Amino acid sequence: MSLEPIRHPLLDRAGIRHGFFTRQGGVSSGLYDSLNAGLGSTDDAAAVAENRRRIAAHMGGLPDDLAACYQIHSAVARVAEAGWKGERPEGDATVTAAPGVICGVLTADCAPVLLADPDAGIVGAAHAGWKGALGGIVHSTVAAMQALGAEPSRMVAVVGPCIAQASYEVGADFEERFAHHDPGSERFFRPGSAADKRLFDLPAFVLWRLEQAGVGEAAWTGHDTRADAVQFFSNRRAYLNGEPDFGRLMSAISLDRGAA
């Protein structure tokens, strides 16, 4: 099965190579069927390596061209001047102005964010779970791109498949934490199944963060990872099903080598 990542018109119109890869088109089996890109999973290492090779090839490169962090739910954005050749520094975003570098992030309900300033020739990928989104990963990614010469108002950004509000029930204390940190964020919560439960709108919150950071145009692909087991891995779904582990999806963006 060939890889058919989800693409978005905002990045297509900008002429930027990108893809929100689904779980289809890989070689893993069982819980990880089939395009598991998670090095931290307990999947067969050779299968994960082959899956990542396929993703890199689809992006026009090799695994050594990947620049993907060891993710820690932080606000740390790294600059990649070349592919990392298997190295994984801690952080939650990668930006580059170097053609051929594949900026990638792994998710399984958290929000992947792909960003580009096509005029400046600068792209980035960020991993925004609730903790990273609240803690500033979007702003630090935009700032890292600015430092390379990007202009936020020229940027386009797409929030990829992630857990949607209808699937994301949290405690009421969650809303209180957000309201304390960011007054106005209460609008991203609605009542849950009980008085002490809330439903959190992660993609809308990330889009708000992009707006706050001055990004010119942004959108969400509209895919709910928890609700679609055929297309996506999901941490929340695996937990609710009593499964011991789950696969990870990769989202990636790069500048074509001819862009220099």
mmCIF file of C-alpha atoms in Angstrom:
data_model
loop_
_atom_site.group_PDB
_atom_site.id
_atom_site.type_symbol
_atom_site.label_atom_id
_atom_site.label_comp_id
_atom_site.label_asym_id
_atom_site.label_seq_id
_atom_site.Cartn_x
_atom_site.Cartn_y
_atom_site.Cartn_z
ATOM 1 C CA MET A 1 0.000 0.000 0.000
ATOM 2 C CA SER A 2 1.397 3.378 -0.987
ATOM 3 C CA LEU A 3 1.613 6.241 1.448
ATOM 4 C CA GLU A 4 -1.155 8.795 1.061
ATOM 5 C CA PRO A 5 -0.601 11.475 3.699
ATOM 6 C CA ILE A 6 -3.189 14.122 4.364
ATOM 7 C CA ARG A 7 -2.320 17.426 2.737
ATOM 8 C CA HIS A 8 -3.865 20.849 3.107
ATOM 9 C CA PRO A 9 -4.585 23.565 0.505
ATOM 10 C CA LEU A 10 -2.860 26.275 2.563
ATOM 11 C CA LEU A 11 0.483 24.530 2.241
ATOM 12 C CA ASP A 12 -0.232 23.178 -1.230
ATOM 13 C CA ARG A 13 -0.899 26.674 -2.543
ATOM 14 C CA ALA A 14 2.350 27.822 -0.951
ATOM 15 C CA GLY A 15 4.196 25.120 -2.897
ATOM 16 C CA ILE A 16 5.466 23.457 0.283
ATOM 17 C CA ARG A 17 6.119 19.714 0.443
ATOM 18 C CA HIS A 18 4.316 18.339 3.474
ATOM 19 C CA GLY A 19 2.245 15.480 4.791
ATOM 20 C CA PHE A 20 0.265 14.421 7.828
ATOM 21 C CA PHE A 21 0.938 10.705 7.533
ATOM 22 C CA THR A 22 -1.774 8.287 8.589
ATOM 23 C CA ARG A 23 -1.247 4.790 9.988
ATOM 24 C CA GLN A 24 -1.622 3.295 6.505
ATOM 25 C CA GLY A 25 1.202 2.164 4.235
ATOM 26 C CA GLY A 26 3.739 0.678 6.637
ATOM 27 C CA VAL A 27 5.067 -2.727 7.661
ATOM 28 C CA SER A 28 4.246 -2.906 11.379
ATOM 29 C CA SER A 29 1.641 -5.354 12.671
ATOM 30 C CA GLY A 30 -0.703 -5.852 15.606
ATOM 31 C CA LEU A 31 -1.286 -2.752 17.714
ATOM 32 C CA TYR A 32 1.119 -0.872 15.448
ATOM 33 C CA ASP A 33 -0.527 -1.717 12.127
ATOM 34 C CA SER A 34 0.965 -0.363 9.980
ATOM 35 C CA LEU A 35 2.901 2.934 9.573
ATOM 36 C CA ASN A 36 4.136 3.327 13.140
ATOM 37 C CA ALA A 37 6.944 5.916 13.210
ATOM 38 C CA GLY A 38 7.456 5.862 16.978
ATOM 39 C CA LEU A 39 10.972 4.961 18.064
ATOM 40 C CA GLY A 40 9.741 5.064 21.656
ATOM 41 C CA SER A 41 7.121 2.375 21.116
ATOM 42 C CA THR A 42 7.738 -1.313 21.831
ATOM 43 C CA ASP A 43 7.200 -2.126 18.155
ATOM 44 C CA ASP A 44 9.855 -4.069 16.251
ATOM 45 C CA ALA A 45 12.735 -1.632 15.700
ATOM 46 C CA ALA A 46 13.366 -2.804 12.142
ATOM 47 C CA ALA A 47 9.720 -2.215 11.242
ATOM 48 C CA VAL A 48 9.801 1.307 12.682
ATOM 49 C CA ALA A 49 13.014 2.031 10.768
ATOM 50 C CA GLU A 50 11.413 0.871 7.527
ATOM 51 C CA ASN A 51 8.322 2.968 8.206
ATOM 52 C CA ARG A 52 10.452 6.054 8.782
ATOM 53 C CA ARG A 53 12.427 5.262 5.618
ATOM 54 C CA ARG A 54 9.181 5.177 3.654
ATOM 55 C CA ILE A 55 8.080 8.496 5.106
ATOM 56 C CA ALA A 56 11.439 10.107 4.301
ATOM 57 C CA ALA A 57 11.323 8.710 0.759
ATOM 58 C CA HIS A 58 7.825 10.102 0.248
ATOM 59 C CA MET A 59 9.219 13.469 1.349
ATOM 60 C CA GLY A 60 11.988 13.176 -1.237
ATOM 61 C CA GLY A 61 14.803 12.212 1.099
ATOM 62 C CA LEU A 62 16.472 9.628 3.312
ATOM 63 C CA PRO A 63 16.103 8.824 7.019
ATOM 64 C CA ASP A 64 19.292 10.804 7.690
ATOM 65 C CA ASP A 65 17.470 13.897 6.386
ATOM 66 C CA LEU A 66 14.900 13.697 9.189
ATOM 67 C CA ALA A 67 15.092 16.310 11.943
ATOM 68 C CA ALA A 68 12.691 15.107 14.620
ATOM 69 C CA CYS A 69 13.168 15.733 18.329
ATOM 70 C CA TYR A 70 12.925 13.453 21.337
ATOM 71 C CA GLN A 71 9.662 15.029 22.431
ATOM 72 C CA ILE A 72 9.201 16.161 26.040
ATOM 73 C CA HIS A 73 6.015 18.321 25.960
ATOM 74 C CA SER A 74 8.114 21.480 26.217
ATOM 75 C CA ALA A 75 8.359 24.880 24.539
ATOM 76 C CA VAL A 76 11.784 24.047 23.080
ATOM 77 C CA ALA A 77 12.162 24.659 19.328
ATOM 78 C CA ARG A 78 15.324 23.464 17.592
ATOM 79 C CA VAL A 79 16.953 24.780 14.402
ATOM 80 C CA ALA A 80 18.140 22.151 11.934
ATOM 81 C CA GLU A 81 20.844 23.262 9.530
ATOM 82 C CA ALA A 82 21.046 19.738 8.087
ATOM 83 C CA GLY A 83 19.435 16.363 8.649
ATOM 84 C CA TRP A 84 20.162 14.936 12.073
ATOM 85 C CA LYS A 85 21.287 11.475 10.909
ATOM 86 C CA GLY A 86 19.400 9.703 13.652
ATOM 87 C CA GLU A 87 20.180 12.146 16.446
ATOM 88 C CA ARG A 88 17.158 13.264 18.503
ATOM 89 C CA PRO A 89 17.837 16.266 20.742
ATOM 90 C CA GLU A 90 15.149 16.996 23.321
ATOM 91 C CA GLY A 91 12.493 19.451 22.214
ATOM 92 C CA ASP A 92 9.105 19.708 20.567
ATOM 93 C CA ALA A 93 9.624 21.612 17.337
ATOM 94 C CA THR A 94 12.111 21.803 14.497
ATOM 95 C CA VAL A 95 12.557 24.663 12.049
ATOM 96 C CA THR A 96 14.847 24.973 9.053
ATOM 97 C CA ALA A 97 15.859 27.177 6.156
ATOM 98 C CA ALA A 98 17.855 24.350 4.571
ATOM 99 C CA PRO A 99 16.368 22.609 1.527
ATOM 100 C CA GLY A 100 16.145 18.846 1.925
ATOM 101 C CA VAL A 101 15.848 18.825 5.720
ATOM 102 C CA ILE A 102 12.658 17.019 6.742
ATOM 103 C CA CYS A 103 11.188 18.589 9.882
ATOM 104 C CA GLY A 104 9.021 16.002 11.593
ATOM 105 C CA VAL A 105 6.941 15.481 14.722
ATOM 106 C CA LEU A 106 5.242 12.425 16.202
ATOM 107 C CA THR A 107 1.696 12.449 17.586
ATOM 108 C CA ALA A 108 -1.060 10.106 18.738
ATOM 109 C CA ASP A 109 -3.761 12.633 19.770
ATOM 110 C CA CYS A 110 -1.537 15.671 20.346
ATOM 111 C CA ALA A 111 -1.695 18.303 17.616
ATOM 112 C CA PRO A 112 0.978 18.356 14.908
ATOM 113 C CA VAL A 113 1.496 21.848 13.474
ATOM 114 C CA LEU A 114 3.236 22.439 10.145
ATOM 115 C CA LEU A 115 4.286 26.022 9.391
ATOM 116 C CA ALA A 116 5.866 27.804 6.444
ATOM 117 C CA ASP A 117 6.930 31.236 5.250
ATOM 118 C CA PRO A 118 7.220 30.380 1.557
ATOM 119 C CA ASP A 119 8.651 33.793 0.627
ATOM 120 C CA ALA A 120 11.526 33.446 3.089
ATOM 121 C CA GLY A 121 11.998 29.732 2.421
ATOM 122 C CA ILE A 122 11.583 28.691 6.059
ATOM 123 C CA VAL A 123 9.476 25.842 7.441
ATOM 124 C CA GLY A 124 8.810 24.243 10.795
ATOM 125 C CA ALA A 125 6.992 21.427 12.553
ATOM 126 C CA ALA A 126 5.715 21.546 16.131
ATOM 127 C CA HIS A 127 4.262 18.983 18.553
ATOM 128 C CA ALA A 128 1.481 20.654 20.542
ATOM 129 C CA GLY A 129 -0.191 18.574 23.190
ATOM 130 C CA TRP A 130 -2.151 20.468 25.818
ATOM 131 C CA LYS A 131 0.961 20.968 27.943
ATOM 132 C CA GLY A 132 3.144 22.241 25.117
ATOM 133 C CA ALA A 133 0.376 24.395 23.664
ATOM 134 C CA LEU A 134 -0.259 25.988 27.044
ATOM 135 C CA GLY A 135 3.457 26.290 27.741
ATOM 136 C CA GLY A 136 4.340 28.163 24.552
ATOM 137 C CA ILE A 137 5.567 25.737 21.880
ATOM 138 C CA VAL A 138 3.675 27.595 19.144
ATOM 139 C CA HIS A 139 5.180 30.958 20.055
ATOM 140 C CA SER A 140 8.694 29.534 20.360
ATOM 141 C CA THR A 141 8.400 27.826 16.964
ATOM 142 C CA VAL A 142 7.278 31.046 15.320
ATOM 143 C CA ALA A 143 10.092 32.927 17.102
ATOM 144 C CA ALA A 144 12.677 30.396 15.902
ATOM 145 C CA MET A 145 11.436 30.831 12.343
ATOM 146 C CA GLN A 146 11.567 34.622 12.762
ATOM 147 C CA ALA A 147 15.184 34.363 13.873
ATOM 148 C CA LEU A 148 15.953 32.702 10.546
ATOM 149 C CA GLY A 149 14.253 35.518 8.642
ATOM 150 C CA ALA A 150 10.589 34.528 8.494
ATOM 151 C CA GLU A 151 7.781 37.019 9.012
ATOM 152 C CA PRO A 152 4.771 35.757 11.005
ATOM 153 C CA SER A 153 2.258 37.694 8.905
ATOM 154 C CA ARG A 154 3.493 35.820 5.812
ATOM 155 C CA MET A 155 3.314 32.424 7.498
ATOM 156 C CA VAL A 156 0.735 29.772 6.832
ATOM 157 C CA ALA A 157 0.163 27.009 9.371
ATOM 158 C CA VAL A 158 -1.907 23.851 9.460
ATOM 159 C CA VAL A 159 -2.941 21.940 12.562
ATOM 160 C CA GLY A 160 -3.109 18.284 11.620
ATOM 161 C CA PRO A 161 -5.124 15.300 12.831
ATOM 162 C CA CYS A 162 -5.470 15.357 16.620
ATOM 163 C CA ILE A 163 -7.997 14.584 19.312
ATOM 164 C CA ALA A 164 -11.121 16.682 18.807
ATOM 165 C CA GLN A 165 -13.310 18.255 21.488
ATOM 166 C CA ALA A 166 -16.014 15.587 21.392
ATOM 167 C CA SER A 167 -13.362 12.947 22.168
ATOM 168 C CA TYR A 168 -11.318 14.821 24.764
ATOM 169 C CA GLU A 169 -12.855 14.746 28.234
ATOM 170 C CA VAL A 170 -10.749 16.187 31.049
ATOM 171 C CA GLY A 171 -11.250 17.242 34.668
ATOM 172 C CA ALA A 172 -12.707 20.610 35.627
ATOM 173 C CA ASP A 173 -9.338 21.489 37.185
ATOM 174 C CA PHE A 174 -7.969 21.460 33.647
ATOM 175 C CA GLU A 175 -10.192 24.395 32.707
ATOM 176 C CA GLU A 176 -9.144 26.230 35.868
ATOM 177 C CA ARG A 177 -5.476 25.795 35.003
ATOM 178 C CA PHE A 178 -5.990 27.204 31.514
ATOM 179 C CA ALA A 179 -8.111 30.101 32.753
ATOM 180 C CA HIS A 180 -5.459 31.041 35.310
ATOM 181 C CA HIS A 181 -2.658 30.875 32.736
ATOM 182 C CA ASP A 182 -4.582 32.390 29.821
ATOM 183 C CA PRO A 183 -7.708 34.393 30.633
ATOM 184 C CA GLY A 184 -10.122 33.888 27.763
ATOM 185 C CA SER A 185 -9.219 30.257 27.203
ATOM 186 C CA GLU A 186 -12.370 29.171 29.025
ATOM 187 C CA ARG A 187 -14.170 29.287 25.680
ATOM 188 C CA PHE A 188 -12.289 26.182 24.594
ATOM 189 C CA PHE A 189 -14.100 24.094 27.206
ATOM 190 C CA ARG A 190 -17.661 22.868 27.391
ATOM 191 C CA PRO A 191 -19.498 20.686 29.916
ATOM 192 C CA GLY A 192 -18.563 17.017 29.981
ATOM 193 C CA SER A 193 -20.393 13.887 31.118
ATOM 194 C CA ALA A 194 -20.435 14.966 34.783
ATOM 195 C CA ALA A 195 -20.250 18.164 36.826
ATOM 196 C CA ASP A 196 -16.509 17.756 37.335
ATOM 197 C CA LYS A 197 -15.770 16.959 33.672
ATOM 198 C CA ARG A 198 -15.083 19.178 30.681
ATOM 199 C CA LEU A 199 -14.543 18.686 26.959
ATOM 200 C CA PHE A 200 -11.433 20.500 25.709
ATOM 201 C CA ASP A 201 -11.027 21.820 22.157
ATOM 202 C CA LEU A 202 -7.309 21.289 21.552
ATOM 203 C CA PRO A 203 -7.230 22.196 17.831
ATOM 204 C CA ALA A 204 -9.128 25.447 18.431
ATOM 205 C CA PHE A 205 -6.783 26.340 21.282
ATOM 206 C CA VAL A 206 -3.746 25.736 19.051
ATOM 207 C CA LEU A 207 -5.276 27.883 16.319
ATOM 208 C CA TRP A 208 -5.727 30.622 18.944
ATOM 209 C CA ARG A 209 -2.078 30.285 19.846
ATOM 210 C CA LEU A 210 -1.126 30.688 16.175
ATOM 211 C CA GLU A 211 -3.293 33.810 15.976
ATOM 212 C CA GLN A 212 -1.660 35.198 19.127
ATOM 213 C CA ALA A 213 1.768 34.575 17.569
ATOM 214 C CA GLY A 214 0.792 36.669 14.535
ATOM 215 C CA VAL A 215 0.620 33.849 11.988
ATOM 216 C CA GLY A 216 -1.055 35.159 8.862
ATOM 217 C CA GLU A 217 -3.317 32.229 8.020
ATOM 218 C CA ALA A 218 -4.004 28.960 9.805
ATOM 219 C CA ALA A 219 -6.430 26.048 9.624
ATOM 220 C CA TRP A 220 -7.147 22.616 11.112
ATOM 221 C CA THR A 221 -7.526 19.586 8.854
ATOM 222 C CA GLY A 222 -10.614 18.552 10.832
ATOM 223 C CA HIS A 223 -9.583 14.968 11.623
ATOM 224 C CA ASP A 224 -10.268 13.427 15.058
ATOM 225 C CA THR A 225 -7.592 10.835 15.847
ATOM 226 C CA ARG A 226 -9.503 9.100 18.616
ATOM 227 C CA ALA A 227 -12.638 8.647 16.499
ATOM 228 C CA ASP A 228 -10.973 7.074 13.437
ATOM 229 C CA ALA A 229 -9.084 3.875 14.239
ATOM 230 C CA VAL A 230 -8.598 3.030 10.558
ATOM 231 C CA GLN A 231 -6.629 6.176 9.789
ATOM 232 C CA PHE A 232 -5.000 7.167 13.058
ATOM 233 C CA PHE A 233 -3.238 5.969 16.182
ATOM 234 C CA SER A 234 -4.650 7.365 19.422
ATOM 235 C CA ASN A 235 -3.239 7.357 22.936
ATOM 236 C CA ARG A 236 -6.679 8.026 24.458
ATOM 237 C CA ARG A 237 -8.338 5.252 22.449
ATOM 238 C CA ALA A 238 -5.603 2.774 23.381
ATOM 239 C CA TYR A 239 -6.019 3.654 27.071
ATOM 240 C CA LEU A 240 -9.798 3.285 26.961
ATOM 241 C CA ASN A 241 -9.436 -0.060 25.178
ATOM 242 C CA GLY A 242 -6.945 -1.311 27.766
ATOM 243 C CA GLU A 243 -4.177 -1.667 25.188
ATOM 244 C CA PRO A 244 -0.589 -1.645 26.478
ATOM 245 C CA ASP A 245 0.858 0.677 23.839
ATOM 246 C CA PHE A 246 0.021 2.570 20.653
ATOM 247 C CA GLY A 247 1.672 3.634 17.416
ATOM 248 C CA ARG A 248 2.783 7.151 16.564
ATOM 249 C CA LEU A 249 1.913 9.174 13.490
ATOM 250 C CA MET A 250 4.504 11.357 11.775
ATOM 251 C CA SER A 251 3.792 14.749 10.258
ATOM 252 C CA ALA A 252 6.530 16.283 8.128
ATOM 253 C CA ILE A 253 7.424 19.359 6.104
ATOM 254 C CA SER A 254 10.437 20.281 3.982
ATOM 255 C CA LEU A 255 11.800 22.647 1.399
ATOM 256 C CA ASP A 256 12.591 21.055 -1.952
ATOM 257 C CA ARG A 257 16.284 20.744 -2.639
ATOM 258 C CA GLY A 258 15.890 22.955 -5.680
ATOM 259 C CA ALA A 259 14.635 25.791 -3.485
ATOM 260 C CA ALA A 260 18.090 27.055 -2.544
#
